[in-house]
Amino acid sequence: MNASNHVAHLKHKVFHWYRLCLRSGRTWPGPLEEKSYILSEAKKSFRENRGITDPAEIERKISECQARYELAWHYNIPYPRLHHSKQSKYREVPIIPGRT
């Protein structure tokens, strides 16, 4: 695949995911707040990233979009998962030396 075909293919993939995200915002089974969040987040994210020209970076962003889309529909939660917080329901208690 030559460079111009690759760029055209990436452009097609980006528009495909953009349309899919917007359609999800309109057809989401949740409350209106979640639908609005999906639409505004999709528009904001795609606008912020429209200046990216590196094909590898574009592929990475497409993969992020696809993963987020699939997780949202699988769990019926449109908000991103917090990666920095523990997903356990039990909280770790710190061990303090000298205390029993």
PDB file of C-alpha atoms in Angstrom:
ATOM      1  CA  MET A   1       0.000   0.000   0.000  1.00  0.00           C
ATOM      2  CA  ASN A   2       1.565   3.283  -1.050  1.00  0.00           C
ATOM      3  CA  ALA A   3       1.541   6.382   1.151  1.00  0.00           C
ATOM      4  CA  SER A   4      -1.441   8.103  -0.468  1.00  0.00           C
ATOM      5  CA  ASN A   5      -3.566   4.938  -0.263  1.00  0.00           C
ATOM      6  CA  HIS A   6      -2.579   4.493   3.382  1.00  0.00           C
ATOM      7  CA  VAL A   7      -3.557   8.075   4.211  1.00  0.00           C
ATOM      8  CA  ALA A   8      -6.876   7.658   2.384  1.00  0.00           C
ATOM      9  CA  HIS A   9      -7.523   4.424   4.273  1.00  0.00           C
ATOM     10  CA  LEU A  10      -6.777   6.091   7.612  1.00  0.00           C
ATOM     11  CA  LYS A  11      -9.024   9.013   6.721  1.00  0.00           C
ATOM     12  CA  HIS A  12     -11.823   6.586   5.920  1.00  0.00           C
ATOM     13  CA  LYS A  13     -11.318   4.782   9.255  1.00  0.00           C
ATOM     14  CA  VAL A  14     -11.349   8.060  11.196  1.00  0.00           C
ATOM     15  CA  PHE A  15     -14.607   9.178   9.574  1.00  0.00           C
ATOM     16  CA  HIS A  16     -16.101   5.723  10.139  1.00  0.00           C
ATOM     17  CA  TRP A  17     -15.389   5.894  13.886  1.00  0.00           C
ATOM     18  CA  TYR A  18     -16.508   9.519  14.117  1.00  0.00           C
ATOM     19  CA  ARG A  19     -19.873   8.673  12.537  1.00  0.00           C
ATOM     20  CA  LEU A  20     -20.199   5.582  14.725  1.00  0.00           C
ATOM     21  CA  CYS A  21     -19.556   7.601  17.886  1.00  0.00           C
ATOM     22  CA  LEU A  22     -22.078  10.256  16.880  1.00  0.00           C
ATOM     23  CA  ARG A  23     -24.647   7.573  16.064  1.00  0.00           C
ATOM     24  CA  SER A  24     -24.018   6.024  19.481  1.00  0.00           C
ATOM     25  CA  GLY A  25     -24.788   9.349  21.106  1.00  0.00           C
ATOM     26  CA  ARG A  26     -28.154   9.423  19.366  1.00  0.00           C
ATOM     27  CA  THR A  27     -29.077   5.778  19.993  1.00  0.00           C
ATOM     28  CA  TRP A  28     -27.620   5.306  23.500  1.00  0.00           C
ATOM     29  CA  PRO A  29     -30.164   3.517  25.748  1.00  0.00           C
ATOM     30  CA  GLY A  30     -29.290   5.593  28.821  1.00  0.00           C
ATOM     31  CA  PRO A  31     -30.508   8.957  30.083  1.00  0.00           C
ATOM     32  CA  LEU A  32     -30.199  12.206  28.147  1.00  0.00           C
ATOM     33  CA  GLU A  33     -27.143  13.301  30.184  1.00  0.00           C
ATOM     34  CA  GLU A  34     -25.216  10.258  28.953  1.00  0.00           C
ATOM     35  CA  LYS A  35     -26.273  10.857  25.347  1.00  0.00           C
ATOM     36  CA  SER A  36     -25.138  14.482  25.594  1.00  0.00           C
ATOM     37  CA  TYR A  37     -21.843  13.398  27.140  1.00  0.00           C
ATOM     38  CA  ILE A  38     -21.168  10.939  24.302  1.00  0.00           C
ATOM     39  CA  LEU A  39     -21.885  13.530  21.615  1.00  0.00           C
ATOM     40  CA  SER A  40     -19.844  16.300  23.227  1.00  0.00           C
ATOM     41  CA  GLU A  41     -16.931  13.990  24.074  1.00  0.00           C
ATOM     42  CA  ALA A  42     -16.810  12.581  20.538  1.00  0.00           C
ATOM     43  CA  LYS A  43     -16.856  16.024  18.948  1.00  0.00           C
ATOM     44  CA  LYS A  44     -14.264  17.377  21.384  1.00  0.00           C
ATOM     45  CA  SER A  45     -11.885  14.422  21.027  1.00  0.00           C
ATOM     46  CA  PHE A  46     -11.987  14.313  17.249  1.00  0.00           C
ATOM     47  CA  ARG A  47     -11.524  18.097  16.997  1.00  0.00           C
ATOM     48  CA  GLU A  48      -8.551  18.031  19.381  1.00  0.00           C
ATOM     49  CA  ASN A  49      -6.865  15.324  17.326  1.00  0.00           C
ATOM     50  CA  ARG A  50      -7.609  16.562  13.811  1.00  0.00           C
ATOM     51  CA  GLY A  51      -4.138  18.066  13.440  1.00  0.00           C
ATOM     52  CA  ILE A  52      -2.330  14.746  13.891  1.00  0.00           C
ATOM     53  CA  THR A  53      -0.445  13.777  10.749  1.00  0.00           C
ATOM     54  CA  ASP A  54       1.701  10.847  11.897  1.00  0.00           C
ATOM     55  CA  PRO A  55       0.065   7.629  10.622  1.00  0.00           C
ATOM     56  CA  ALA A  56       1.219   5.629  13.660  1.00  0.00           C
ATOM     57  CA  GLU A  57      -0.311   8.181  16.031  1.00  0.00           C
ATOM     58  CA  ILE A  58      -3.557   8.188  14.032  1.00  0.00           C
ATOM     59  CA  GLU A  59      -3.701   4.390  14.255  1.00  0.00           C
ATOM     60  CA  ARG A  60      -3.152   4.606  18.023  1.00  0.00           C
ATOM     61  CA  LYS A  61      -5.968   7.124  18.409  1.00  0.00           C
ATOM     62  CA  ILE A  62      -8.283   4.939  16.306  1.00  0.00           C
ATOM     63  CA  SER A  63      -7.450   1.975  18.556  1.00  0.00           C
ATOM     64  CA  GLU A  64      -8.210   4.058  21.658  1.00  0.00           C
ATOM     65  CA  CYS A  65     -11.529   5.114  20.162  1.00  0.00           C
ATOM     66  CA  GLN A  66     -12.439   1.541  19.272  1.00  0.00           C
ATOM     67  CA  ALA A  67     -11.560   0.244  22.751  1.00  0.00           C
ATOM     68  CA  ARG A  68     -13.527   2.986  24.479  1.00  0.00           C
ATOM     69  CA  TYR A  69     -16.526   2.411  22.193  1.00  0.00           C
ATOM     70  CA  GLU A  70     -16.533  -1.340  22.824  1.00  0.00           C
ATOM     71  CA  LEU A  71     -16.184  -0.940  26.596  1.00  0.00           C
ATOM     72  CA  ALA A  72     -18.986   1.621  26.699  1.00  0.00           C
ATOM     73  CA  TRP A  73     -21.418  -0.652  24.872  1.00  0.00           C
ATOM     74  CA  HIS A  74     -20.332  -3.781  26.724  1.00  0.00           C
ATOM     75  CA  TYR A  75     -20.782  -2.295  30.197  1.00  0.00           C
ATOM     76  CA  ASN A  76     -23.434   0.293  29.257  1.00  0.00           C
ATOM     77  CA  ILE A  77     -21.259   3.007  30.785  1.00  0.00           C
ATOM     78  CA  PRO A  78     -20.222   5.824  28.423  1.00  0.00           C
ATOM     79  CA  TYR A  79     -17.665   7.330  30.795  1.00  0.00           C
ATOM     80  CA  PRO A  80     -14.001   6.299  30.595  1.00  0.00           C
ATOM     81  CA  ARG A  81     -12.678   3.902  33.192  1.00  0.00           C
ATOM     82  CA  LEU A  82     -10.317   5.429  35.697  1.00  0.00           C
ATOM     83  CA  HIS A  83      -7.019   3.621  35.265  1.00  0.00           C
ATOM     84  CA  HIS A  84      -5.355   5.210  38.266  1.00  0.00           C
ATOM     85  CA  SER A  85      -7.815   3.967  40.886  1.00  0.00           C
ATOM     86  CA  LYS A  86      -8.016   0.503  42.368  1.00  0.00           C
ATOM     87  CA  GLN A  87     -10.958  -1.513  41.088  1.00  0.00           C
ATOM     88  CA  SER A  88     -11.291  -3.462  44.337  1.00  0.00           C
ATOM     89  CA  LYS A  89     -14.136  -2.900  46.748  1.00  0.00           C
ATOM     90  CA  TYR A  90     -11.749  -3.391  49.658  1.00  0.00           C
ATOM     91  CA  ARG A  91      -9.463  -0.620  50.727  1.00  0.00           C
ATOM     92  CA  GLU A  92      -5.907  -1.351  51.757  1.00  0.00           C
ATOM     93  CA  VAL A  93      -5.172  -0.322  55.320  1.00  0.00           C
ATOM     94  CA  PRO A  94      -1.654   1.038  55.822  1.00  0.00           C
ATOM     95  CA  ILE A  95       0.553  -0.796  58.287  1.00  0.00           C
ATOM     96  CA  ILE A  96       1.865   1.539  60.955  1.00  0.00           C
ATOM     97  CA  PRO A  97       4.962   0.272  62.769  1.00  0.00           C
ATOM     98  CA  GLY A  98       4.513  -0.144  66.523  1.00  0.00           C
ATOM     99  CA  ARG A  99       0.718  -0.431  66.340  1.00  0.00           C
ATOM    100  CA  THR A 100      -1.159  -3.664  66.606  1.00  0.00           C
TER     101      THR A 100
END
